[in-house]
PDB file of C-alpha atoms (C1' of nucleotides) in Angstrom:
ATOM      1  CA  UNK A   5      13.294 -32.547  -9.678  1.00 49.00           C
ATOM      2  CA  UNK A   6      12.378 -34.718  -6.799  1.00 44.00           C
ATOM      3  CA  UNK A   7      10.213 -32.148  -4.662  1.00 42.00           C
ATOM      4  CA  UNK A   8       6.953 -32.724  -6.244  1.00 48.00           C
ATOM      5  CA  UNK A   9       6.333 -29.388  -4.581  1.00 51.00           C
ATOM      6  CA  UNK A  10       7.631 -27.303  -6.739  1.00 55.00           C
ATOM      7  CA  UNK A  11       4.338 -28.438  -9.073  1.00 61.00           C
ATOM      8  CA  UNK A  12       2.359 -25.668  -9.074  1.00 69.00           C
ATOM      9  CA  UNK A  13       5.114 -23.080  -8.322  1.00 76.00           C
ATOM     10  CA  UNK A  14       3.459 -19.541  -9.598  1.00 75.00           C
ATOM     11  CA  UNK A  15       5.132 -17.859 -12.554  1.00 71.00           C
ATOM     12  CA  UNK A  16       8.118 -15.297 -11.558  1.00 68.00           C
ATOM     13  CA  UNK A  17       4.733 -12.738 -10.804  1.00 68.00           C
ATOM     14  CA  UNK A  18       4.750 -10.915 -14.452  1.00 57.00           C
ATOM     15  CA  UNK A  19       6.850  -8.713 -13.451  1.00 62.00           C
ATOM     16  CA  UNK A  20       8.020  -7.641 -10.068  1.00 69.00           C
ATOM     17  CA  UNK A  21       8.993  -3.882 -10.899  1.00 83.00           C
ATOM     18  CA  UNK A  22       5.614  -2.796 -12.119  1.00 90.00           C
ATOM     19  CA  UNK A  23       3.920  -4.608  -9.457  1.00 93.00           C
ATOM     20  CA  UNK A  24       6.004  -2.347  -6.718  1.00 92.00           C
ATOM     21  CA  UNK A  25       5.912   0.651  -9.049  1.00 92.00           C
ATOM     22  CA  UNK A  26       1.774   0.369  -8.858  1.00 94.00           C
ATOM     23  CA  UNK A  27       1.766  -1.037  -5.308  1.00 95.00           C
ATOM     24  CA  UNK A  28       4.364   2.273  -4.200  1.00 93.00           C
ATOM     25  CA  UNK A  29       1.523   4.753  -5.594  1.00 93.00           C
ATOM     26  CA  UNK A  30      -1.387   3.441  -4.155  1.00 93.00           C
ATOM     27  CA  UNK A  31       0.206   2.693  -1.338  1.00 93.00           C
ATOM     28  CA  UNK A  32      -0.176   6.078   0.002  1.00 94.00           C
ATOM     29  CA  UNK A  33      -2.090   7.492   2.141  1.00 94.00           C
ATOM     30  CA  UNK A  34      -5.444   9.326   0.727  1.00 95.00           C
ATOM     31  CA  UNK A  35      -3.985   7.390  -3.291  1.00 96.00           C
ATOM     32  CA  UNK A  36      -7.088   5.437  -3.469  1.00 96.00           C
ATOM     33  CA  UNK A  37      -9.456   8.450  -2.151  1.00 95.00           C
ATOM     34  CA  UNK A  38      -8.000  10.841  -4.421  1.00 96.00           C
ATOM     35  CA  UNK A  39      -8.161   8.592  -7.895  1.00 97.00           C
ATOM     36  CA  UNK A  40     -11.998   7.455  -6.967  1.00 95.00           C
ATOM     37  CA  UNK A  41     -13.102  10.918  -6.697  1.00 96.00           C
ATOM     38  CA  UNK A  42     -11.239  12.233  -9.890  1.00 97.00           C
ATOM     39  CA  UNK A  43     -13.154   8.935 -11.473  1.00 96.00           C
ATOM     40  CA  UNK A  44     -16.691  10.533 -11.955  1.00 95.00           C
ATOM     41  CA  UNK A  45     -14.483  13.872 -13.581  1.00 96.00           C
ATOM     42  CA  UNK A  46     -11.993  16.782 -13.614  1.00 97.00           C
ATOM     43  CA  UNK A  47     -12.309  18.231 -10.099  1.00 96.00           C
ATOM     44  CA  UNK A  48     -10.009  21.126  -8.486  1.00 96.00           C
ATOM     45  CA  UNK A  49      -7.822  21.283  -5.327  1.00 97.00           C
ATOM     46  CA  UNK A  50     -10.215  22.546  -2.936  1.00 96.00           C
ATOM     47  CA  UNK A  51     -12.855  20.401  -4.004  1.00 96.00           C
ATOM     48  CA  UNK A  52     -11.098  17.204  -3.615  1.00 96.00           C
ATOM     49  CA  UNK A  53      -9.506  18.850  -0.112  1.00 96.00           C
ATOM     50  CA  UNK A  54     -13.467  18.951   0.649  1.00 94.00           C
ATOM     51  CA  UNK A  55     -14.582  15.901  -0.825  1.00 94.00           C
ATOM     52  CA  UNK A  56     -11.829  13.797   1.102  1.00 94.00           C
ATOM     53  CA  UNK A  57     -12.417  14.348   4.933  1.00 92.00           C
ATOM     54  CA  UNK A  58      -9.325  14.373   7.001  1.00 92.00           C
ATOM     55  CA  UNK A  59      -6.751  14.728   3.839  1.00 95.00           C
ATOM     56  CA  UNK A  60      -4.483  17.515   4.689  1.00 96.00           C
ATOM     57  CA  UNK A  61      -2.936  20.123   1.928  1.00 97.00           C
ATOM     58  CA  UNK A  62       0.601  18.570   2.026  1.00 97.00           C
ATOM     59  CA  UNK A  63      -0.551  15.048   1.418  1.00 97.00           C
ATOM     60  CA  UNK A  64      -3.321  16.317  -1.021  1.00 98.00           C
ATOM     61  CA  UNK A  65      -0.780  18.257  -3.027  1.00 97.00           C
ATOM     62  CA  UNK A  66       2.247  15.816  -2.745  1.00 97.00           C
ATOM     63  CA  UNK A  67       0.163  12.833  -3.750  1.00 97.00           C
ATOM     64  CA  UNK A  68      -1.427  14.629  -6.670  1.00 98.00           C
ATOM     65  CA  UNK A  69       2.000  15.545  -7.505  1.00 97.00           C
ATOM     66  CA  UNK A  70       3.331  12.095  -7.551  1.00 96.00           C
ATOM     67  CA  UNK A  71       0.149  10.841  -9.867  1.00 97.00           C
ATOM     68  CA  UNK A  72       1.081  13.677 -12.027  1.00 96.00           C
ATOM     69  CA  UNK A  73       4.354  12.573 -12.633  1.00 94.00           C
ATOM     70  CA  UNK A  74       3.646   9.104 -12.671  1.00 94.00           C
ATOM     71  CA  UNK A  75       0.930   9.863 -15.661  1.00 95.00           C
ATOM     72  CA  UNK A  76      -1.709   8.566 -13.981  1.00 96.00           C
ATOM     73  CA  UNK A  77      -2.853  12.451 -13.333  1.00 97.00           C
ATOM     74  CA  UNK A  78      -3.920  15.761 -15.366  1.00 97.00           C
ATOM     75  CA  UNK A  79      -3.414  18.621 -14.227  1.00 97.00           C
ATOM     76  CA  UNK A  80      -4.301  22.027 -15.577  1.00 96.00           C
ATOM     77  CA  UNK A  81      -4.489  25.182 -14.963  1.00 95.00           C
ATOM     78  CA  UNK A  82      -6.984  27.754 -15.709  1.00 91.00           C
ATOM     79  CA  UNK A  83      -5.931  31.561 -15.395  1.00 84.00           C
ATOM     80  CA  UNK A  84      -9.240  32.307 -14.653  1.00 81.00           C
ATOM     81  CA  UNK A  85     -10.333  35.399 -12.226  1.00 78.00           C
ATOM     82  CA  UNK A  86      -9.585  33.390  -9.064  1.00 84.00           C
ATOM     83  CA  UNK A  87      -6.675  30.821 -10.137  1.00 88.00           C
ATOM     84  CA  UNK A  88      -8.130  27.494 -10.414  1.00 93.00           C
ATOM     85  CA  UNK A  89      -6.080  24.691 -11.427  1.00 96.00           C
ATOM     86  CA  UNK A  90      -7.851  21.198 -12.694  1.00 97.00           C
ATOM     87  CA  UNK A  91      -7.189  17.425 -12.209  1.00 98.00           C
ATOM     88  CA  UNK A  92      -8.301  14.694 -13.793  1.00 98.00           C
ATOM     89  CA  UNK A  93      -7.525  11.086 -14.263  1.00 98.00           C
ATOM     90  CA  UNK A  94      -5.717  10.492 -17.132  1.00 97.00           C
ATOM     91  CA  UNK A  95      -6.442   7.351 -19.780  1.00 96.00           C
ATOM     92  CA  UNK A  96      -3.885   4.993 -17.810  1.00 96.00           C
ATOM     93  CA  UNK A  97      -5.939   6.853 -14.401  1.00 97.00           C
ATOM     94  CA  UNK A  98      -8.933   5.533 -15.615  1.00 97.00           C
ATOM     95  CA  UNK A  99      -7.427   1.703 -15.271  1.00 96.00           C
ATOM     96  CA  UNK A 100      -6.960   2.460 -11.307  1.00 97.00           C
ATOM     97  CA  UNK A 101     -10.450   2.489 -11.027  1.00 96.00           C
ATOM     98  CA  UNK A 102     -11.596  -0.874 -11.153  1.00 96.00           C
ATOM     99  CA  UNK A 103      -8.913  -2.369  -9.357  1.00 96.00           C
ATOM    100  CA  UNK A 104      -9.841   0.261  -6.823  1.00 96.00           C
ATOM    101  CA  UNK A 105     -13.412  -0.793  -7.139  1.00 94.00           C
ATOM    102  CA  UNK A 106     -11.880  -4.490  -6.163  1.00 95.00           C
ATOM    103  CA  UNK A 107     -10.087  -3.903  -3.848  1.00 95.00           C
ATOM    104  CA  UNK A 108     -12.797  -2.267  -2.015  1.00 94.00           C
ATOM    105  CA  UNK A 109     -14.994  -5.304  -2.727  1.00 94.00           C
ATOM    106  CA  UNK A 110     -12.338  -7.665  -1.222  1.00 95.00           C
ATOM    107  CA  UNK A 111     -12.281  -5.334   2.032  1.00 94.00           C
ATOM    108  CA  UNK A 112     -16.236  -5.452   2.374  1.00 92.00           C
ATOM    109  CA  UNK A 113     -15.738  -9.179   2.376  1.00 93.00           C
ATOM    110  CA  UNK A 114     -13.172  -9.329   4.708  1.00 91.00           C
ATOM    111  CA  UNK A 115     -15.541  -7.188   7.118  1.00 89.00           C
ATOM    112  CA  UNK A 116     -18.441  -9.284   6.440  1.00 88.00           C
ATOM    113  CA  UNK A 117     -16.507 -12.243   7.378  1.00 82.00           C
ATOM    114  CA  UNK A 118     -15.126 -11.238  10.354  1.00 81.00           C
ATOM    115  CA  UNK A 119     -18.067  -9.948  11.913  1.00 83.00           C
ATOM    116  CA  UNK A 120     -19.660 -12.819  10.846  1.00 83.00           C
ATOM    117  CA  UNK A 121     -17.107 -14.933  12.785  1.00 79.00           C
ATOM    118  CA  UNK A 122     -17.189 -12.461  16.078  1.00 75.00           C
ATOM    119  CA  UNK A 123     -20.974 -13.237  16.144  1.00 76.00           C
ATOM    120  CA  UNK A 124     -20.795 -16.714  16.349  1.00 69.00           C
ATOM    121  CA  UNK A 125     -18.242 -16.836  19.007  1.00 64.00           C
ATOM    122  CA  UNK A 126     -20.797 -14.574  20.880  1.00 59.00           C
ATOM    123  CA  UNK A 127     -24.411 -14.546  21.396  1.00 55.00           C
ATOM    124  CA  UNK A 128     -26.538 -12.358  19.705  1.00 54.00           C
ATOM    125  CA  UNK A 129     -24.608  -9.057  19.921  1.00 49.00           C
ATOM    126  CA  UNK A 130     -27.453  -6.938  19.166  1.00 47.00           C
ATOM    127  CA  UNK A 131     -26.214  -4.033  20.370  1.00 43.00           C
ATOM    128  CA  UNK A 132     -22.324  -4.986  20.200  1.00 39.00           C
ATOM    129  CA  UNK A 133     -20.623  -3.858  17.020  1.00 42.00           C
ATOM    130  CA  UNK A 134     -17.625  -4.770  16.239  1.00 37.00           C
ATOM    131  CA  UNK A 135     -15.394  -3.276  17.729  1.00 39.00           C
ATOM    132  CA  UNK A 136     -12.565  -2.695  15.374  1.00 41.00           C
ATOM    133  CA  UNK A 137      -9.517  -4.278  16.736  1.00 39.00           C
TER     134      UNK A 137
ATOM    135  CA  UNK B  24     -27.762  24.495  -7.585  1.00 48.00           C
ATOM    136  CA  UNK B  25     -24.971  27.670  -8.705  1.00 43.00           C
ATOM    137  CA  UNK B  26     -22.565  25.377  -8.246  1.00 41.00           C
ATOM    138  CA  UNK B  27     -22.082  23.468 -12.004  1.00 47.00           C
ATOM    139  CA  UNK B  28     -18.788  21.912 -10.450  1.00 50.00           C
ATOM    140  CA  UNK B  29     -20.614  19.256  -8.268  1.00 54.00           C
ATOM    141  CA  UNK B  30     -21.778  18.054 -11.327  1.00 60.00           C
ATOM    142  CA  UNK B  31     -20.606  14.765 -10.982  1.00 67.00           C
ATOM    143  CA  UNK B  32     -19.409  14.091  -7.428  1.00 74.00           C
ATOM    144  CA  UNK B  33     -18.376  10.317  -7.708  1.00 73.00           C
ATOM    145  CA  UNK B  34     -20.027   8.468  -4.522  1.00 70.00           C
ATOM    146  CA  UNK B  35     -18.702   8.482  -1.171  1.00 68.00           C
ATOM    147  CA  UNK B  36     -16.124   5.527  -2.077  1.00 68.00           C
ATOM    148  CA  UNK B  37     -18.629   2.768  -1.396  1.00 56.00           C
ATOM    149  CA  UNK B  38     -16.935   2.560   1.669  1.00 61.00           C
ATOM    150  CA  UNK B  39     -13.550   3.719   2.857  1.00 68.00           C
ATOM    151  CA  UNK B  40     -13.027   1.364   5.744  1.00 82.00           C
ATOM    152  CA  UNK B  41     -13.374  -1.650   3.748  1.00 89.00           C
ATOM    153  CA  UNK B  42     -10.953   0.125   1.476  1.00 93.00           C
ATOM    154  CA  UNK B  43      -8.412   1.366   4.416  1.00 92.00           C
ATOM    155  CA  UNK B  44      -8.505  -2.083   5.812  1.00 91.00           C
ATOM    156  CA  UNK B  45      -7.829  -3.912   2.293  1.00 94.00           C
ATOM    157  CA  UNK B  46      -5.488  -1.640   1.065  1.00 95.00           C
ATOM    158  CA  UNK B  47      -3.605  -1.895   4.487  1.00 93.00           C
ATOM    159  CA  UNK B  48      -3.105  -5.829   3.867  1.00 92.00           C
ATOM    160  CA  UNK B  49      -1.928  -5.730   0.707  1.00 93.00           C
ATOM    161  CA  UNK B  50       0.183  -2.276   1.266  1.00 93.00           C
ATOM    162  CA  UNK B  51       2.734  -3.964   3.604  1.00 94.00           C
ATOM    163  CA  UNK B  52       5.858  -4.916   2.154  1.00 94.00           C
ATOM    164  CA  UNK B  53       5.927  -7.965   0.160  1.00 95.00           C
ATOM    165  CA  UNK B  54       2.385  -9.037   0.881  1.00 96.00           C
ATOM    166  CA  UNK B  55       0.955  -8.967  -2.985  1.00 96.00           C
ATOM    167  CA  UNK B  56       3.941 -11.331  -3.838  1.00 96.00           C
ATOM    168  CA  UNK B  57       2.834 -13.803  -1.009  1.00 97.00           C
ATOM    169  CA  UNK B  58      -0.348 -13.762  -2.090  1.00 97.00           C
ATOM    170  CA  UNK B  59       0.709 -13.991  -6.163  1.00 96.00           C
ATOM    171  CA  UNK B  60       2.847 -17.444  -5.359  1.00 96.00           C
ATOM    172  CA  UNK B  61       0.454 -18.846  -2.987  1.00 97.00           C
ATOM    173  CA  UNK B  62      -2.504 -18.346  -6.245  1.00 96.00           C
ATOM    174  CA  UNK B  63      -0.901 -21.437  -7.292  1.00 95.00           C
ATOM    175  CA  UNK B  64      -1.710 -23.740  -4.219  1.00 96.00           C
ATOM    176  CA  UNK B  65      -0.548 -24.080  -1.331  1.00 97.00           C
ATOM    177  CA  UNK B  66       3.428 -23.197   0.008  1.00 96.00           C
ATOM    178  CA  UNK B  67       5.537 -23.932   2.806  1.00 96.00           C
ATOM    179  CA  UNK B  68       6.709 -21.569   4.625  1.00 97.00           C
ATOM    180  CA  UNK B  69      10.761 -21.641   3.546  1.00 96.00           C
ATOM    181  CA  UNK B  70       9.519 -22.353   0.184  1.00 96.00           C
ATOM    182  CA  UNK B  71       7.863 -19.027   0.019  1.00 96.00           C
ATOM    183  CA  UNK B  72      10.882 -17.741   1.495  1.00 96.00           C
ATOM    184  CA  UNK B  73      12.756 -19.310  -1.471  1.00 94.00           C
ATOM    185  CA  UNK B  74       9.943 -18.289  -3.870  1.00 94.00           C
ATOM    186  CA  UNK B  75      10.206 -14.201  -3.140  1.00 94.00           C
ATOM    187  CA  UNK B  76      13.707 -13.112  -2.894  1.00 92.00           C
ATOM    188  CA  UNK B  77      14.716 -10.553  -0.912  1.00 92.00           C
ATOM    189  CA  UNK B  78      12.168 -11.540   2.184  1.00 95.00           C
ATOM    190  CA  UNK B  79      13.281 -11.975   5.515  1.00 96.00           C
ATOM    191  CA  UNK B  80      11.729 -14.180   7.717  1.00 97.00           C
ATOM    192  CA  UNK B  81      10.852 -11.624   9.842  1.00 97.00           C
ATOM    193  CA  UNK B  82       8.566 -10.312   7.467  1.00 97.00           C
ATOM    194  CA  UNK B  83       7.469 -13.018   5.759  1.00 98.00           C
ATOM    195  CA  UNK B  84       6.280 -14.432   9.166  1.00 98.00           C
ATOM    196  CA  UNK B  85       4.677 -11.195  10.363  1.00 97.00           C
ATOM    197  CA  UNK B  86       2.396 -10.867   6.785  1.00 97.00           C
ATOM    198  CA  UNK B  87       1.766 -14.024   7.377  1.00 98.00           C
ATOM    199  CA  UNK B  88       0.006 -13.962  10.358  1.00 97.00           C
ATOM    200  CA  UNK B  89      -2.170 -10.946   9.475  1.00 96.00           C
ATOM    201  CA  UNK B  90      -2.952 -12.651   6.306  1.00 97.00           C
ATOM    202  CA  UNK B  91      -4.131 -15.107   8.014  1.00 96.00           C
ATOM    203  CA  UNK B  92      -5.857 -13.477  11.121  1.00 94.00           C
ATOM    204  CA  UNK B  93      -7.643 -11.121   8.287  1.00 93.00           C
ATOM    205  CA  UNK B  94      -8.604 -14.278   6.641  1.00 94.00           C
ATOM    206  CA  UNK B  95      -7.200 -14.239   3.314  1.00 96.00           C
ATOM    207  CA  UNK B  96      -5.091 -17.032   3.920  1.00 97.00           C
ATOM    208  CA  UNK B  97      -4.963 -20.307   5.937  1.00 97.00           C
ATOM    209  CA  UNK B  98      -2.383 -21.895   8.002  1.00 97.00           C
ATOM    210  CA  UNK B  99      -2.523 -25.664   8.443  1.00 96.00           C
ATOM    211  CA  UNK B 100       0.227 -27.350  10.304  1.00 95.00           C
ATOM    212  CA  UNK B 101       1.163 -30.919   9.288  1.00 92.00           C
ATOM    213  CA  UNK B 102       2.762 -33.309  12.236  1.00 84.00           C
ATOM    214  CA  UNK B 103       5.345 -34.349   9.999  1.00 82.00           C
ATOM    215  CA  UNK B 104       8.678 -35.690  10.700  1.00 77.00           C
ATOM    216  CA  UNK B 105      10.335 -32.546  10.113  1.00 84.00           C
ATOM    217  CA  UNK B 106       7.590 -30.089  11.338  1.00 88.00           C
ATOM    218  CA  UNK B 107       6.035 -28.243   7.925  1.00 94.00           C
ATOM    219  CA  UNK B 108       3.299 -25.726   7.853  1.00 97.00           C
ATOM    220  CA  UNK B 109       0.686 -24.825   4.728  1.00 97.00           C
ATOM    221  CA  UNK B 110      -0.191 -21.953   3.817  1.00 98.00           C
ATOM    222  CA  UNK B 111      -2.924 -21.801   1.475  1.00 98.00           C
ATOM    223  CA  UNK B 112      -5.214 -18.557   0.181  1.00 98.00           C
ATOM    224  CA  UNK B 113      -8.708 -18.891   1.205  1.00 97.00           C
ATOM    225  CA  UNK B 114     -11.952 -18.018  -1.079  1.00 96.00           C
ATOM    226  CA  UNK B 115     -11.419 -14.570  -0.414  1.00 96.00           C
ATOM    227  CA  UNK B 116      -8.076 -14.790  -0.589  1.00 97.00           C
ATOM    228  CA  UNK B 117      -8.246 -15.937  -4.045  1.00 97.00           C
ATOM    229  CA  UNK B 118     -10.097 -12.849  -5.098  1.00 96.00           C
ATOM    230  CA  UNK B 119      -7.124 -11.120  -4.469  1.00 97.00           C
ATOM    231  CA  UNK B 120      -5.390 -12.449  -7.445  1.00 96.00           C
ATOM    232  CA  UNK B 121      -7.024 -10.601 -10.038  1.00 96.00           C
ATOM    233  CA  UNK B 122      -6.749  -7.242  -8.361  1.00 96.00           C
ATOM    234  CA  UNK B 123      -2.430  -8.075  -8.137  1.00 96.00           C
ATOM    235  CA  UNK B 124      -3.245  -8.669 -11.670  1.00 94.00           C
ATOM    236  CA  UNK B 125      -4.412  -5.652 -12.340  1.00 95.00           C
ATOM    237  CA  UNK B 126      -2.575  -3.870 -10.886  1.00 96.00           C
ATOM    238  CA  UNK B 127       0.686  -5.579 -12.200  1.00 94.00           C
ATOM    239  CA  UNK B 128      -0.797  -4.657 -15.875  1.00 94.00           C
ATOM    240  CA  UNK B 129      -1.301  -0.992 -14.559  1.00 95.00           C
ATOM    241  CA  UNK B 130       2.322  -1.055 -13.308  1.00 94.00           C
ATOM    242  CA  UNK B 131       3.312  -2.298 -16.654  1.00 93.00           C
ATOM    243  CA  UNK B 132       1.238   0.257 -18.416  1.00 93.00           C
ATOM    244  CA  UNK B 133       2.927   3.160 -16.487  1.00 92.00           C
ATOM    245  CA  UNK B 134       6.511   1.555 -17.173  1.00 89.00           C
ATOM    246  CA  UNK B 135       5.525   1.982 -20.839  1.00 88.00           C
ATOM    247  CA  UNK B 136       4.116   5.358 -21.107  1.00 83.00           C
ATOM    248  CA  UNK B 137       7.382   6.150 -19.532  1.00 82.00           C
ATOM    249  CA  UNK B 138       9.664   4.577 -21.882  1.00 84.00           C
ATOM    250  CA  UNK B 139       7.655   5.724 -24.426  1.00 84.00           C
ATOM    251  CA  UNK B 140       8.646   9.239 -23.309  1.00 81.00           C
ATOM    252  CA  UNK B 141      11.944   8.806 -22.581  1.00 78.00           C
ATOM    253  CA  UNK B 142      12.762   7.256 -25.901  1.00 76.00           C
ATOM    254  CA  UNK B 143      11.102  10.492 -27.387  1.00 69.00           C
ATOM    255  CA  UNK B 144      13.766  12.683 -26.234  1.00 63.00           C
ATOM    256  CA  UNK B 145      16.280   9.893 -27.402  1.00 60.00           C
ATOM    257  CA  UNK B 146      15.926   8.317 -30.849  1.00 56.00           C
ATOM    258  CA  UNK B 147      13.326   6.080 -32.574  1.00 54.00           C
ATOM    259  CA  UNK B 148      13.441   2.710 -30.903  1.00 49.00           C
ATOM    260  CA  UNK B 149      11.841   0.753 -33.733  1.00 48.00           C
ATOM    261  CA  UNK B 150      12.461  -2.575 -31.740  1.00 45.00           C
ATOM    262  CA  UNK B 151      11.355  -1.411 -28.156  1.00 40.00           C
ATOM    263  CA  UNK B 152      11.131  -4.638 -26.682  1.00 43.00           C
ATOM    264  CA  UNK B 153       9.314  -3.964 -23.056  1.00 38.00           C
ATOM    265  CA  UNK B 154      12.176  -5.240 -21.328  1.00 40.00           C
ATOM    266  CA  UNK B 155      10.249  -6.522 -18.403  1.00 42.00           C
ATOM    267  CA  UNK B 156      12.148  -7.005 -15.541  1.00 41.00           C
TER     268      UNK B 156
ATOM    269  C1'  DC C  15      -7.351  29.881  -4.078  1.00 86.77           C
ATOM    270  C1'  DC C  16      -3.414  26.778  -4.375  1.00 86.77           C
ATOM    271  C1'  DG C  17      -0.168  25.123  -2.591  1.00 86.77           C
ATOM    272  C1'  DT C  18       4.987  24.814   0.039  1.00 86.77           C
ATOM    273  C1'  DA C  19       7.855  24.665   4.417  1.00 86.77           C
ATOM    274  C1'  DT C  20       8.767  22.734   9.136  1.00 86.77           C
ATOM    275  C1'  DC C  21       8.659  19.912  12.997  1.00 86.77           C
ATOM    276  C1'  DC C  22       7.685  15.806  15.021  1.00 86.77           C
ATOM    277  C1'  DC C  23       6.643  11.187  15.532  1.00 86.77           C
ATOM    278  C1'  DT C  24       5.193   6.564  14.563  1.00 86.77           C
ATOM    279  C1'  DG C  25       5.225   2.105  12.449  1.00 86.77           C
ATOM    280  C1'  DG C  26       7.078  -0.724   9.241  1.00 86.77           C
ATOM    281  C1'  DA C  27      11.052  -2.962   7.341  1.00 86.77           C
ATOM    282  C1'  DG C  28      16.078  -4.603   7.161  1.00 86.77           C
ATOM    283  C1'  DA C  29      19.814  -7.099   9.575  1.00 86.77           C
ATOM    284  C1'  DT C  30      21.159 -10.318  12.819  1.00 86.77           C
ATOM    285  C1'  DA C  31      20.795 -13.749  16.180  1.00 86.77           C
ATOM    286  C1'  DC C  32      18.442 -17.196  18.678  1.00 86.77           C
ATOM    287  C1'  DT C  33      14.792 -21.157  19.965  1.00 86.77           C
ATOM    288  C1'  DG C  34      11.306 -25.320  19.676  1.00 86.77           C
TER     289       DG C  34
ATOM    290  C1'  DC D  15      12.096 -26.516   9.539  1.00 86.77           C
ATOM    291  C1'  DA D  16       9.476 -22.557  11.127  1.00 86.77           C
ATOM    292  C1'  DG D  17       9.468 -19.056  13.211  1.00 86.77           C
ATOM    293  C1'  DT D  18      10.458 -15.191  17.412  1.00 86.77           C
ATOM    294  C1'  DA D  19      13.409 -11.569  19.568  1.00 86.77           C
ATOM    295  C1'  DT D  20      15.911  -7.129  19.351  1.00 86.77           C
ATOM    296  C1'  DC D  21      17.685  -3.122  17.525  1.00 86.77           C
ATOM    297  C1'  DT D  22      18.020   0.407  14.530  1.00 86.77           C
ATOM    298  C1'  DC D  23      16.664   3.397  10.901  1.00 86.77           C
ATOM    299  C1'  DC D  24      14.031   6.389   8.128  1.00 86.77           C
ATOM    300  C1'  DA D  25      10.332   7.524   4.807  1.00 86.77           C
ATOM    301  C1'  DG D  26       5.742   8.972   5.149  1.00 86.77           C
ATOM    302  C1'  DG D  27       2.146  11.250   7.217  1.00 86.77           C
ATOM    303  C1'  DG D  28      -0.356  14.488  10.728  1.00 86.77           C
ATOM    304  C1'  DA D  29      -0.404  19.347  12.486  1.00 86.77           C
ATOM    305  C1'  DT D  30       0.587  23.817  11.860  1.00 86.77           C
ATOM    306  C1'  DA D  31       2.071  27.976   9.659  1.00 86.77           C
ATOM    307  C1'  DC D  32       3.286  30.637   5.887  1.00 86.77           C
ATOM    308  C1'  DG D  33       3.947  32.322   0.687  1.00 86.77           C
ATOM    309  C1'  DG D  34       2.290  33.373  -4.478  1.00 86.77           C
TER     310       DG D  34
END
DNA sequence: CCGTATCCCTGGAGATACTG
DNA sequence: CAGTATCTCCAGGGATACGG
């Protein structure tokens, strides 16, 4: 008992597992991207290959599989003329989205703060943007 | 306007280097735990080593020192007899906590819906106890 | 249109050992 | 105590090409 540090020690983090189970999806490359689009509604392969610039069919299709099978994604097919086959966030999805929504908040800060920081060590950098490090 | 399908095109991810950058920090290994037992004040380095198991100081040193360069957490050293350093979360740092948070309860959700599933197949659990872990 | 299959390659993480 | 230094390893992601 003697370290008086230990005071405020943070409880054991809820739960560890779910934390890494969450953190593991996300985590990947284009998650985010993929779950904010599918936020505003059901939206098909090719649309969300257009909608996220740079996202390539393999990661598109393996990450979609993933929040499939993790529940956090619909998907449906439609035997329609030319096959189409629909996504959407399912209810659990629909959770991802503000903490999405915060996390991009916190990173806007972060931005704000450092280019707040880069112009005081400088002058005026009217023209200088940051240059991303 | 033919298209019906654009309908409702969510918004261009209010921005997706804020999002890159955030998700980025908290995407490396073990940094959402740092941040979780440093939400309770401030921690000394081997007593966040003690606090997380599984870290090696490696790591715990190299989050560290983007956590702090990105500004989400401060570093104060204290001349002490034995050397001891502080690392504390800063304002923005802080706002971190609620998105771990949520996405710990998101975790848990998805844990859940999975049992849930599982114990479908099996039999009727009438006690399901989420055995967090 | 909706994906899967390959190759390659990088960075991040574990283990271990060592310094101020 | 509070880290840094190496080394190795491999999952994950980009590019490209092909199949249903």
């Amino acid at each position: 008992m003697a370290l008086r540090r230990r005071k405020n020690k943070a409880p054991p983090l809820d739960g560890e597992c779910p934390l890494m189970a969450c953190m593991k999806l996300l985590g990947g490359a284009w998650t985010p991207n993929i779950v904010w689009y599918l936020s505003a509604g059901p939206r098909r392969f090719s649309e969300l290959r257009h909608d996220i610039p740079g996202v390539s069919s393999k990661v598109l299709s393996a990450r979609l599989k993933e929040l499939v099978e993790k529940g956090v994604v619909s998907r449906e097919v439609r035997p329609t003329s030319p096959p189409s086959v629909e996504y959407a966030l399912t209810e659990i999805g629909a959770q991802l989205v503000p903490v999405i929504d915060a996390i991009v908040a916190v990173g806007k800060r972060l931005k704000e703060e450092k280019a707040r920081a880069s112009s005081r060590s400088r002058q005026a950098p009217d023209r200088l943007v940051l240059a991303e490090d």
